[in-house]
PDB file of C-alpha atoms in Angstrom:
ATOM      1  CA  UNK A   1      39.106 -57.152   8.380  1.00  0.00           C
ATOM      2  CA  UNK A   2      37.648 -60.541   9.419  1.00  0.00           C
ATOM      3  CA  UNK A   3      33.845 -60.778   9.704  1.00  0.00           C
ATOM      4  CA  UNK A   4      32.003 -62.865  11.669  1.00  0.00           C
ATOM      5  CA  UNK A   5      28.110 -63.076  11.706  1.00  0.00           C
ATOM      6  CA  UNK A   6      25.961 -63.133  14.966  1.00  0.00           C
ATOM      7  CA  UNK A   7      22.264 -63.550  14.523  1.00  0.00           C
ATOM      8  CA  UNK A   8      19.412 -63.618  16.991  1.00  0.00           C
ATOM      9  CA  UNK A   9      15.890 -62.757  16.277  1.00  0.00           C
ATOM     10  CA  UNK A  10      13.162 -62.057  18.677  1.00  0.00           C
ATOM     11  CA  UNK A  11       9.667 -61.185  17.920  1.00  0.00           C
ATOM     12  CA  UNK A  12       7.265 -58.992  19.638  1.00  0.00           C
ATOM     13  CA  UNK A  13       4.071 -60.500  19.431  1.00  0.00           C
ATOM     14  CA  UNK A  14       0.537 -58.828  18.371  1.00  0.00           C
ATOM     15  CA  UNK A  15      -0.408 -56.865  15.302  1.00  0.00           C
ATOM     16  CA  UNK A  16      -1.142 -53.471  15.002  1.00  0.00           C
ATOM     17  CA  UNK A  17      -4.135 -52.929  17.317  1.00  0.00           C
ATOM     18  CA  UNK A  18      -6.349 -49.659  19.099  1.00  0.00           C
ATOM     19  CA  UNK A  19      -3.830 -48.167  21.398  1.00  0.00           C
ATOM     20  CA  UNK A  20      -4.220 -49.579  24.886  1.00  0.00           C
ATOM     21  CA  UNK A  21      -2.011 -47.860  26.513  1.00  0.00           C
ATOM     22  CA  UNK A  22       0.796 -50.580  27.078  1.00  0.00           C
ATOM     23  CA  UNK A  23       4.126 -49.879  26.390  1.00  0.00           C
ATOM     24  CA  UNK A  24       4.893 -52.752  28.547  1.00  0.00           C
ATOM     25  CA  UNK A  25       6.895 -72.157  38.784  1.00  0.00           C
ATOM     26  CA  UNK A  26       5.783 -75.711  36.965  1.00  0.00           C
ATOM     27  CA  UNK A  27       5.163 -77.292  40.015  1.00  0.00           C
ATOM     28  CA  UNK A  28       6.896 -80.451  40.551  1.00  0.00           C
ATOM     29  CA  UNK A  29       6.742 -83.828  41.983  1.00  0.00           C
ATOM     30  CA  UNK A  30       9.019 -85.211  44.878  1.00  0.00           C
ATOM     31  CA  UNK A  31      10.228 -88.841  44.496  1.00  0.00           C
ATOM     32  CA  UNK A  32       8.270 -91.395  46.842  1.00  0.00           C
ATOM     33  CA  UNK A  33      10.825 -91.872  49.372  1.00  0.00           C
ATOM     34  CA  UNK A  34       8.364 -95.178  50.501  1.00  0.00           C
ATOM     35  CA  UNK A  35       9.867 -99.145  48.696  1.00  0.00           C
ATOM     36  CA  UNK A  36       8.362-100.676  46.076  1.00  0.00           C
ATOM     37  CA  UNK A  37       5.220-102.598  47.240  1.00  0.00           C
ATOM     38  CA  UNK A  38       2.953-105.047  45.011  1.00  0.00           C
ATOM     39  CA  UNK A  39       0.299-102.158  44.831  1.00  0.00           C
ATOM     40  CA  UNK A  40      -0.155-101.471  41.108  1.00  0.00           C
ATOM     41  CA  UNK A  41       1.019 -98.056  40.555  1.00  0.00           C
ATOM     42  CA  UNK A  42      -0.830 -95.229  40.041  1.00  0.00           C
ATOM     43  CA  UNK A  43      -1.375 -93.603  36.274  1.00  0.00           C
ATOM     44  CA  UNK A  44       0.279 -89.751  36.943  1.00  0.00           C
ATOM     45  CA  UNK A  45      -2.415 -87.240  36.466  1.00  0.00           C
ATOM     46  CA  UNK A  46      -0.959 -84.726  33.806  1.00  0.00           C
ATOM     47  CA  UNK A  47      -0.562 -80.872  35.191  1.00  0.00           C
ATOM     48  CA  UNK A  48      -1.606 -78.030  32.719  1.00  0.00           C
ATOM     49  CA  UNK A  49       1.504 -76.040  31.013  1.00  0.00           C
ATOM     50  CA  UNK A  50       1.141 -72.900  32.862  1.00  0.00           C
ATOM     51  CA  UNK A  51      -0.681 -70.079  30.393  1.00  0.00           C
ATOM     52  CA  UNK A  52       1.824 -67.549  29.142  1.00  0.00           C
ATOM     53  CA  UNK A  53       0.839 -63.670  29.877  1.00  0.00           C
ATOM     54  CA  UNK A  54      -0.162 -62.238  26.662  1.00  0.00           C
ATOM     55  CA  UNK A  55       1.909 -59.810  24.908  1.00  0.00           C
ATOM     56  CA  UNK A  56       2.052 -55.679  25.433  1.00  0.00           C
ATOM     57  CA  UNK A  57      -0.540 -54.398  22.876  1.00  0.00           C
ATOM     58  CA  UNK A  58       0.807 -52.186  20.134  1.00  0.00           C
ATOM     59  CA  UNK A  59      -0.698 -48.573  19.309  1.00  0.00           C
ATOM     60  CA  UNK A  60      -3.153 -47.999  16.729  1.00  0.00           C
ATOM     61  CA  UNK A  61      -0.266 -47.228  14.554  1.00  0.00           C
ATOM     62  CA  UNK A  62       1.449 -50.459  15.213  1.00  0.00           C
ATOM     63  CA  UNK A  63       4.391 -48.380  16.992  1.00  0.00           C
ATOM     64  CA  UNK A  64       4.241 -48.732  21.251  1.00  0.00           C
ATOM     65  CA  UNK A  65       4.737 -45.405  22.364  1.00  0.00           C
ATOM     66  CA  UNK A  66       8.531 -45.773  24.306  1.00  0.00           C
ATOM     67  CA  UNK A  67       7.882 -44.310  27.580  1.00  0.00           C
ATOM     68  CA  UNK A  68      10.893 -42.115  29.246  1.00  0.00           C
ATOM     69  CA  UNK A  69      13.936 -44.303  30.167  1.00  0.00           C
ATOM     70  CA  UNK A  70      15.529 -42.826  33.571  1.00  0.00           C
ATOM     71  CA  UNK A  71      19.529 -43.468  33.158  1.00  0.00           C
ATOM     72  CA  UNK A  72      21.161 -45.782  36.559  1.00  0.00           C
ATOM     73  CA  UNK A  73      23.740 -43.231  37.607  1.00  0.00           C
ATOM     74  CA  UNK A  74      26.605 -43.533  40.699  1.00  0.00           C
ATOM     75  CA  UNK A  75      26.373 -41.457  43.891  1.00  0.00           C
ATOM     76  CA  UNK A  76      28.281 -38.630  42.236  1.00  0.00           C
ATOM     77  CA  UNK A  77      26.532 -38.183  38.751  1.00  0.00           C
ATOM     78  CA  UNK A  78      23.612 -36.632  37.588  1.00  0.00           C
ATOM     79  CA  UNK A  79      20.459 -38.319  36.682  1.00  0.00           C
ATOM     80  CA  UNK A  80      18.824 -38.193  33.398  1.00  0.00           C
ATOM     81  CA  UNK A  81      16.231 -39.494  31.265  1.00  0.00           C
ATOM     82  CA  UNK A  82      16.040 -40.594  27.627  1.00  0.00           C
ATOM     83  CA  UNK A  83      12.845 -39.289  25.554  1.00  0.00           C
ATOM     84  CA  UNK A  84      11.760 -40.304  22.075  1.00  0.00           C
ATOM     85  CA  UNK A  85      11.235 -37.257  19.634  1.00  0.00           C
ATOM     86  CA  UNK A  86       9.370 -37.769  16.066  1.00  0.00           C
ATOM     87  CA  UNK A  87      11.018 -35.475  13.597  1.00  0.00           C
ATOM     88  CA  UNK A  88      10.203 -35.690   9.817  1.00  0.00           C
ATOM     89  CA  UNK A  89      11.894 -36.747   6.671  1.00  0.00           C
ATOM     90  CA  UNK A  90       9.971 -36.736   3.223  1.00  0.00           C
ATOM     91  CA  UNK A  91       7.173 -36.004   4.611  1.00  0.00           C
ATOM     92  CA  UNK A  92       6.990 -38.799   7.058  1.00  0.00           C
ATOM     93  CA  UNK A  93       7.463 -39.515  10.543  1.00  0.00           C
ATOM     94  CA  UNK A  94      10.787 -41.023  11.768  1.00  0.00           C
ATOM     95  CA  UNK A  95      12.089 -41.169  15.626  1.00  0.00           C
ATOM     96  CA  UNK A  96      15.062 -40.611  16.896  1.00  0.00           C
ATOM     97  CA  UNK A  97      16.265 -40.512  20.742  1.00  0.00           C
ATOM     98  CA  UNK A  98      17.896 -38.266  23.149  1.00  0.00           C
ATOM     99  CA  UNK A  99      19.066 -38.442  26.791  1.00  0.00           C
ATOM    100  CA  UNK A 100      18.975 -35.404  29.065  1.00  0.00           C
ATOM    101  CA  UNK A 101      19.107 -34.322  32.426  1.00  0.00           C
ATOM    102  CA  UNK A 102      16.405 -35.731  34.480  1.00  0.00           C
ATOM    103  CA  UNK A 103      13.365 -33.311  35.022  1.00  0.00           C
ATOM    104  CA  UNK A 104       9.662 -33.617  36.245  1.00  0.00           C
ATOM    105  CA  UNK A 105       8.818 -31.625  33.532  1.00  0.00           C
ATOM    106  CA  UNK A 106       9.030 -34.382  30.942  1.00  0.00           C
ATOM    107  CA  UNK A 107       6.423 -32.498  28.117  1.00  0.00           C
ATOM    108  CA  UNK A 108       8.131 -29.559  28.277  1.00  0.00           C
ATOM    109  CA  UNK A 109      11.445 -30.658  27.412  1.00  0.00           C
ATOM    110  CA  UNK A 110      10.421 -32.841  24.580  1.00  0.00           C
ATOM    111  CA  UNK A 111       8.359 -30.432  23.154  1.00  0.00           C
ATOM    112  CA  UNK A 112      11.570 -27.936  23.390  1.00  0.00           C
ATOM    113  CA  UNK A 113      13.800 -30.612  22.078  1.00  0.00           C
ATOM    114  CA  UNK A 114      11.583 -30.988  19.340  1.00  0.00           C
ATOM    115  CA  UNK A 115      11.408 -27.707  18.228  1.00  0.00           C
ATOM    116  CA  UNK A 116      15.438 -27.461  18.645  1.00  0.00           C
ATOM    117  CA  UNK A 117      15.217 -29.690  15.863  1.00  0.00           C
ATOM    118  CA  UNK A 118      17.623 -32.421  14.620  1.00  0.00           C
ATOM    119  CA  UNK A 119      21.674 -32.954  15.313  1.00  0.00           C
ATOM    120  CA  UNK A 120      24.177 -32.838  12.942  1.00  0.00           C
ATOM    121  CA  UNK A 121      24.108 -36.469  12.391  1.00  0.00           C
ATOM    122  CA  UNK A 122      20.503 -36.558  12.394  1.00  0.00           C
ATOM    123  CA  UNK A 123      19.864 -33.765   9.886  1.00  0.00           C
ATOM    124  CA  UNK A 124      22.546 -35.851   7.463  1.00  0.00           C
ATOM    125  CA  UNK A 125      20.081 -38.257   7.326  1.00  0.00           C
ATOM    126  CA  UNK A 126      17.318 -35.845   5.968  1.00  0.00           C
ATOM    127  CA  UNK A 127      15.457 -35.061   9.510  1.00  0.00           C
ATOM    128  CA  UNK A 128      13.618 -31.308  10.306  1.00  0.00           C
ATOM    129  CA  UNK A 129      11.242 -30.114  12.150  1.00  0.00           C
ATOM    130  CA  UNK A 130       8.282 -28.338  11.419  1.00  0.00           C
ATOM    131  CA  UNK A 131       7.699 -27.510  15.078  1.00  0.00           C
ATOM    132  CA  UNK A 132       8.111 -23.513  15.912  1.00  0.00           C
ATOM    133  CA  UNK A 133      10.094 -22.359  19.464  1.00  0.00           C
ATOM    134  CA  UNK A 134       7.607 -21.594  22.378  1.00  0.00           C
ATOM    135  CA  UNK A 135       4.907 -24.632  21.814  1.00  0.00           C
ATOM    136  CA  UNK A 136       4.243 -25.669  25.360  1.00  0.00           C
ATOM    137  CA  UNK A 137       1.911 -28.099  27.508  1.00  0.00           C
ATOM    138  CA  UNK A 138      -0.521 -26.543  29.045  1.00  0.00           C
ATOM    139  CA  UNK A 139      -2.090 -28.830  31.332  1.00  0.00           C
ATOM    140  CA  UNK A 140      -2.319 -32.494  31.635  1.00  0.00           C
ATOM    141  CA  UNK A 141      -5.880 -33.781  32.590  1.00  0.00           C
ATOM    142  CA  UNK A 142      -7.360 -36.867  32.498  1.00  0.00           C
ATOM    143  CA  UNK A 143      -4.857 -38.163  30.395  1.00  0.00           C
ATOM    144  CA  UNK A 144      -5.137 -35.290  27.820  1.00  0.00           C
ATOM    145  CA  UNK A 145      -2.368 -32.665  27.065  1.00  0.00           C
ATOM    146  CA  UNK A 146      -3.082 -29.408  25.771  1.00  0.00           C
ATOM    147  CA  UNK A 147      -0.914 -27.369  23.788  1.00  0.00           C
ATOM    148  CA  UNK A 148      -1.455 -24.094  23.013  1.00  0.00           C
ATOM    149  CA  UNK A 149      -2.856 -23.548  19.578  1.00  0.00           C
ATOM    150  CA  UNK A 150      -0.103 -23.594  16.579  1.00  0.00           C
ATOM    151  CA  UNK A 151       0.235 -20.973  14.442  1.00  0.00           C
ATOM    152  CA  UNK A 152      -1.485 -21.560  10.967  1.00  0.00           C
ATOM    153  CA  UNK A 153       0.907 -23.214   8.236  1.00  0.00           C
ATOM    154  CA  UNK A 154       0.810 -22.095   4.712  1.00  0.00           C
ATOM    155  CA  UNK A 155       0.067 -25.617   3.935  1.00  0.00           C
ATOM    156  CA  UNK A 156      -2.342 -28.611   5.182  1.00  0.00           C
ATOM    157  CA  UNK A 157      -0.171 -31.063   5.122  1.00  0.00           C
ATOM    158  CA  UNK A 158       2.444 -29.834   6.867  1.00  0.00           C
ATOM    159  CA  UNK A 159       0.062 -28.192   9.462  1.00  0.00           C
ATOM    160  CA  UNK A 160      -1.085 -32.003   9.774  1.00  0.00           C
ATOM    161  CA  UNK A 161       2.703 -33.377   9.952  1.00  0.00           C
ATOM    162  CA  UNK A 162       3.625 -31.029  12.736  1.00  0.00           C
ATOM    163  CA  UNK A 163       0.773 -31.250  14.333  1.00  0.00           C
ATOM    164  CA  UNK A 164       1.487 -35.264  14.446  1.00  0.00           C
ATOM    165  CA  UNK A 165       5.321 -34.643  15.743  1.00  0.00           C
ATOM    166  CA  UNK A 166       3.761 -33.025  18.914  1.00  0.00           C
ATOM    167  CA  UNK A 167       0.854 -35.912  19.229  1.00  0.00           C
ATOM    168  CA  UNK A 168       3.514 -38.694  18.658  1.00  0.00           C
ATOM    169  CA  UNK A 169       6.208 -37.182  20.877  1.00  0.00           C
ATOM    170  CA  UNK A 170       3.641 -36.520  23.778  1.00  0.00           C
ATOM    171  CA  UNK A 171       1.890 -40.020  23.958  1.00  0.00           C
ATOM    172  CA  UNK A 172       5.035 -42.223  25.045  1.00  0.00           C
ATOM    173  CA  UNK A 173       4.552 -40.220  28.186  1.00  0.00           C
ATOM    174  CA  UNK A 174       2.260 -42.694  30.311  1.00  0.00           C
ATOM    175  CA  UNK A 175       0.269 -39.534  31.559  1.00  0.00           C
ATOM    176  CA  UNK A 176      -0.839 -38.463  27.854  1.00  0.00           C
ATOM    177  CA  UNK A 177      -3.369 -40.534  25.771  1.00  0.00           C
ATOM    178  CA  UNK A 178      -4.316 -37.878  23.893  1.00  0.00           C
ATOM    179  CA  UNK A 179      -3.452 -34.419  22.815  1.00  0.00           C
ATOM    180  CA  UNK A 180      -5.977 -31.173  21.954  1.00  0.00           C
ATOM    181  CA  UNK A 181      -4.628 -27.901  20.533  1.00  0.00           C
ATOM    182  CA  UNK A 182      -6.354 -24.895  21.920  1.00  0.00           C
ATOM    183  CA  UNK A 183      -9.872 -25.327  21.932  1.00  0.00           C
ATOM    184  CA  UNK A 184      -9.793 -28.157  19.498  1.00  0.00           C
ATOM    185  CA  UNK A 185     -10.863 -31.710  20.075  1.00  0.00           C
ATOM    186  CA  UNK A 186      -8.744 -34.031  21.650  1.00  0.00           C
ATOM    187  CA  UNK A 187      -6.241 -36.580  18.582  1.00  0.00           C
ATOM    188  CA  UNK A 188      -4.238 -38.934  19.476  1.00  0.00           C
ATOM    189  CA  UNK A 189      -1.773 -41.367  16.793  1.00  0.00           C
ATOM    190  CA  UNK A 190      -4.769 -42.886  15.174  1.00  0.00           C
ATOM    191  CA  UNK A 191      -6.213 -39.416  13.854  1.00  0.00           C
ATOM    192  CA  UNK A 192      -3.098 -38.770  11.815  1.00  0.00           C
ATOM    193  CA  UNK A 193      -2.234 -42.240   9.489  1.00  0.00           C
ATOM    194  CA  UNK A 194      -0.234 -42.570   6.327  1.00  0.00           C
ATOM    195  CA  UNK A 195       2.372 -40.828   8.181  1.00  0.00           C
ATOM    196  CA  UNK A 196       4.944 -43.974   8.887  1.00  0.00           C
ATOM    197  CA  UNK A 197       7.597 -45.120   6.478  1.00  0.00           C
ATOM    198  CA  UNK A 198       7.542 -48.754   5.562  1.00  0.00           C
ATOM    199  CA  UNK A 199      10.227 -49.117   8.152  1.00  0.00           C
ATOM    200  CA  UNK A 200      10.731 -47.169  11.214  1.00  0.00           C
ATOM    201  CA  UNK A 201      13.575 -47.257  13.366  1.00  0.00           C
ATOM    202  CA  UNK A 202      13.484 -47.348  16.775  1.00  0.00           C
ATOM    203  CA  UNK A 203      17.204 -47.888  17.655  1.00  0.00           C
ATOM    204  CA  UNK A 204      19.743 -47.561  17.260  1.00  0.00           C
ATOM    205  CA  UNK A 205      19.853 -43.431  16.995  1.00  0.00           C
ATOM    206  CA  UNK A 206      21.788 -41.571  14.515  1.00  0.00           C
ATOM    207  CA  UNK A 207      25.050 -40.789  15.642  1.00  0.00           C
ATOM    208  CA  UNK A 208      24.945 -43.766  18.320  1.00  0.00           C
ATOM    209  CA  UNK A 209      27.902 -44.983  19.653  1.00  0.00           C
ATOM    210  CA  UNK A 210      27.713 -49.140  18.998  1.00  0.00           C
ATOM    211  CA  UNK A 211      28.870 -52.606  19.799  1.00  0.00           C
ATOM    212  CA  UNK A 212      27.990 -56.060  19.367  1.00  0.00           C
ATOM    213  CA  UNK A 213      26.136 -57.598  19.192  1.00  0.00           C
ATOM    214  CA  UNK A 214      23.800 -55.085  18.523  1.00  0.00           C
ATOM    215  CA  UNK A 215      19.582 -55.105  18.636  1.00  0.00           C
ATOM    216  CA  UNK A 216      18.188 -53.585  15.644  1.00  0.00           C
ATOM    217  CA  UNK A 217      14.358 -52.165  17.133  1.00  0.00           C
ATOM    218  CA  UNK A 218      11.710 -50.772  15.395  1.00  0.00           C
ATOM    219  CA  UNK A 219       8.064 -51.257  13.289  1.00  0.00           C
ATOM    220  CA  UNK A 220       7.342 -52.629   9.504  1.00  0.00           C
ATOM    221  CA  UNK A 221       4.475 -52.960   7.127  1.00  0.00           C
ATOM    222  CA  UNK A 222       6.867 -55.097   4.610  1.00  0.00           C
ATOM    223  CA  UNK A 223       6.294 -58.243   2.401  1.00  0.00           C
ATOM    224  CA  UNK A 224       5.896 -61.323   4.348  1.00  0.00           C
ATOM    225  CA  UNK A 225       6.905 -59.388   7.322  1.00  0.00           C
ATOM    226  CA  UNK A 226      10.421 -59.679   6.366  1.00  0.00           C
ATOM    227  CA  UNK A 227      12.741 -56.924   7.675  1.00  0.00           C
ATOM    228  CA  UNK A 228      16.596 -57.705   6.209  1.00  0.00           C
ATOM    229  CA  UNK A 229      19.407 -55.536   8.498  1.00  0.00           C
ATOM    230  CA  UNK A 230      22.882 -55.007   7.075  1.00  0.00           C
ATOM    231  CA  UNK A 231      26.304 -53.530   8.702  1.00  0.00           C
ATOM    232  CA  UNK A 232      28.576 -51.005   6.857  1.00  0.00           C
ATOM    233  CA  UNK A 233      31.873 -49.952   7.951  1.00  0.00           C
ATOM    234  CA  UNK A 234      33.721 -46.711   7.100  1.00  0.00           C
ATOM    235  CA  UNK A 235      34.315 -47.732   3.574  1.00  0.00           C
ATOM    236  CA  UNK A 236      31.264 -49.123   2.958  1.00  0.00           C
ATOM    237  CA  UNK A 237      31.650 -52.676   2.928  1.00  0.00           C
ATOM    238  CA  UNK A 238      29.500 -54.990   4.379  1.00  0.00           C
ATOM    239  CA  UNK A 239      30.397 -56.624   7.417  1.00  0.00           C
ATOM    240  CA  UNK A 240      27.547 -58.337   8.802  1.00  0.00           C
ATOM    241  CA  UNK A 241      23.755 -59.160   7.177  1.00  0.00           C
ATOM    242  CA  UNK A 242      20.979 -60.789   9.091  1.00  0.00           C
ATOM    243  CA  UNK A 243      17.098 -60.770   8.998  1.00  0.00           C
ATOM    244  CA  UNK A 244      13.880 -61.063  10.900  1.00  0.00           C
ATOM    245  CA  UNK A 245      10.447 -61.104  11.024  1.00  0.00           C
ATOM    246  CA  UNK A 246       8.247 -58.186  12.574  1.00  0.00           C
ATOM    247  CA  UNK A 247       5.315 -59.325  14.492  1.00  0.00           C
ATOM    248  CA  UNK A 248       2.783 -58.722  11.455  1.00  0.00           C
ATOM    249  CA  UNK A 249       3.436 -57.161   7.412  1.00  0.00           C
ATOM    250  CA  UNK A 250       1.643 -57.393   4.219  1.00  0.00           C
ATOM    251  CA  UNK A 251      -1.060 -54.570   4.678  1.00  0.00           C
ATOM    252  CA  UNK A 252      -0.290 -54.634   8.787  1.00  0.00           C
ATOM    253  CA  UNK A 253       2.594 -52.856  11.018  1.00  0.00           C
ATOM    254  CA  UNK A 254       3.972 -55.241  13.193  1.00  0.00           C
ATOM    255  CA  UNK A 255       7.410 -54.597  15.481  1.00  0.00           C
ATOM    256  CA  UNK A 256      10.939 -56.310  14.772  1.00  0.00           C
ATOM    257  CA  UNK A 257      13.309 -56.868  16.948  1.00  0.00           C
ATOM    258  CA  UNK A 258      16.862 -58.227  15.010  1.00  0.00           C
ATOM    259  CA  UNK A 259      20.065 -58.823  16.888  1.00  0.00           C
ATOM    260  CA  UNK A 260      23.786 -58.564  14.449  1.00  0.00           C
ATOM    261  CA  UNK A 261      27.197 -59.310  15.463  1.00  0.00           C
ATOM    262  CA  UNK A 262      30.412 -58.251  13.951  1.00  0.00           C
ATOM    263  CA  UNK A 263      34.209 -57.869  14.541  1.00  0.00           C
ATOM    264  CA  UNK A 264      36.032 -54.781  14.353  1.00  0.00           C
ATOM    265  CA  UNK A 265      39.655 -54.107  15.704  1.00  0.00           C
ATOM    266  CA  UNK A 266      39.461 -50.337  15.798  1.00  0.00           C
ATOM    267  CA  UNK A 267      36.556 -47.681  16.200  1.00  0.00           C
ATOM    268  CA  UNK A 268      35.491 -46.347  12.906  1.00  0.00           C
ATOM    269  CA  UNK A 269      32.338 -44.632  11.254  1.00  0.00           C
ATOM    270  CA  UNK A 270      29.672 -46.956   9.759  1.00  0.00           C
ATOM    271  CA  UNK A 271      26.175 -47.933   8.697  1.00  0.00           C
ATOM    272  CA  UNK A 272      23.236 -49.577   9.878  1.00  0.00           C
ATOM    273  CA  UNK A 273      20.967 -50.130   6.936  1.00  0.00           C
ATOM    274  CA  UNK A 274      17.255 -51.972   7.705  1.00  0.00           C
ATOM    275  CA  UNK A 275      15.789 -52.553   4.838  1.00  0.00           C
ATOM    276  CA  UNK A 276      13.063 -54.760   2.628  1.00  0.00           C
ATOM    277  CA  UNK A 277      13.955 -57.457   0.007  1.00  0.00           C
ATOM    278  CA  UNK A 278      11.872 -56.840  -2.980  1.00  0.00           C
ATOM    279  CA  UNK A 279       9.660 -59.706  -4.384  1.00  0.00           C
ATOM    280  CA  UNK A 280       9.922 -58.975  -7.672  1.00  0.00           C
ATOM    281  CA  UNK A 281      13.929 -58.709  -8.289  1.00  0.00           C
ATOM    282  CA  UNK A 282      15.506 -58.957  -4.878  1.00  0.00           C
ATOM    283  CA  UNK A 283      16.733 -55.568  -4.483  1.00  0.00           C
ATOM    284  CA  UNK A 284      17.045 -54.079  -1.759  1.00  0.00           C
ATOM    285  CA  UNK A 285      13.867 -51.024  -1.401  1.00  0.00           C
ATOM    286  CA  UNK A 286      12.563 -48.779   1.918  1.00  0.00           C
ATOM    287  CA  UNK A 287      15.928 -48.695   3.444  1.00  0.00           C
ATOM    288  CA  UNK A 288      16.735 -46.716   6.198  1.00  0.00           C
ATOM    289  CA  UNK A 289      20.583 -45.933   6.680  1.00  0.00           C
ATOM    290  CA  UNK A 290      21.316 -44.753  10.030  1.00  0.00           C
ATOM    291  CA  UNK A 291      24.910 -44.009  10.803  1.00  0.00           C
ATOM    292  CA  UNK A 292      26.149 -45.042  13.737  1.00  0.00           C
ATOM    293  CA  UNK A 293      30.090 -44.918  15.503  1.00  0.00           C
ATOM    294  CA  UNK A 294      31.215 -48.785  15.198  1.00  0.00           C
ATOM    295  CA  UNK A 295      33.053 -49.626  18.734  1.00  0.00           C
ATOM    296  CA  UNK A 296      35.374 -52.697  19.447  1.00  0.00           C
ATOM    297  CA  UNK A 297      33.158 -54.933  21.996  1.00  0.00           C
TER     298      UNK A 297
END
């Protein structure tokens, strides 16, 4: 199979900051139409670059919460909407996406979804969820969600973990800053840290259907804010590599944005690995293999 490498890399600019909330002509000069005359001419005053608007500001976490993405449908099909769900694996947060039909009721499906737990190709990868059936959204006021209280877990930890799959999932929502469970204060993604991976992926999904080129998304607290992306196809060779750099790493979380390319004359099963060159001997460490249907573009 022939390979041919496609690589684009845009950054997303500001480092991990307090969560804001955001998860969001050069004028010119006509030619004199008057002839030349002996009158000296004029020095051109110089005209200000215009200022550029400053960049979306990043969670507390480093990770923008992705607000709902309503799907462009024809006259004759139904509307939906595509929702972000934080499940965990090892003991950490990862996100994965899914795309429903449309409702107004945005909290309560994710919170179901969530508690559904992972797909097939999503629980391959090591994903669960801690999150019991019949957790529901109270009310929404002032920007804070409450859920009713969840039962007690056996252990902290994992009280703490699911506690932060309901506080991550809830805060894309532009309506929800925060989240308080029963009578409890009100959290949001800054009250529960230490709970990212080196790498999160943002897209594409497990089980995602791609082409290229294709736009590698997600955060990274990695060495010199280096975030390496690789292609697999069915037999595990590597088709494609490329690289970027997230918007801030060493000791910061900063988001990456990588674009690959690659040829393929027939749909087959295949890899996305995002991963972090080590310093020390090169190898590859905190990679994330998400599997992924390889279409022909």
């Amino acid at each position: 199979m022939g390979v041919a490498v496609l690589v684009a890399v845009l950054l997303l600019g500001g480092c991990a900051t307090p969560r804001s909330g955001a998860l969001g002509p050069a004028p010119t000069t006509s030619p004199s139409s008057s002839a030349p005359t002996a009158r000296p001419t004029p020095t051109p005053t110089p005209v200000a670059a215009p200022t550029p608007s400053p960049s979306p500001s990043p969670s507390a976490s480093g990770t923008p919460p992705r607000p709902p993405t309503p799907a462009t449908t024809g006259p004759h099909q139904q509307a939906t909407v595509t929702i972000e769900l934080w499940y965990v694996r090892s003991g950490q947060l990862v996100p994965t996406r899914r795309t429903r039909p449309a409702t107004v009721a945005t909290s309560r499906l994710a919170l179901t979804e969530l508690a559904a737990g992972p797909t097939p190709a999503e629980a391959a990868t090591g994903l669960t969820t801690l999150l019991p059936a019949g957790v529901e959204v109270t009310r929404i006021t002032d920007g804070v969600a409450t859920v009713r209280q969840l039962p007690a877990a056996d252990d902290p930890g994992r009280e703490r973990l699911r506690e932060a799959q309901v506080v991550w999932t809830l805060t894309q929502f532009p309506t929800v800053r925060q989240v308080r469970f029963g009578d409890g204060p009100p959290v949001d993604r800054a009250d529960y840290p230490g709970l990212l991976p080196p790498i999160v992926v943002t897209g594409p999904s497990a089980g995602a259907r791609v082409t290229a080129p294709l736009t590698v998304t997600g955060t990274a607290d990695v060495f010199e804010a280096t975030v390496s992306v690789r292609v697999l196809d069915a037999a595990g060779r590597e088709m494609v590599t490329g690289f970027g750099n997230a918007s801030c790493g060493s000791g910061c979380r900063g988001a990456y944005r990588v674009v690959v390319g690659w040829r393929t004359a027939r749909e087959q099963h295949g890899t996305i690995e995002v991963y972090e060159v080590s310093p020390h001997d090169g190898a590859r460490i905190n990679t994330v293999a998400v599997p992924v249907l390889l279409a022909p573009a």
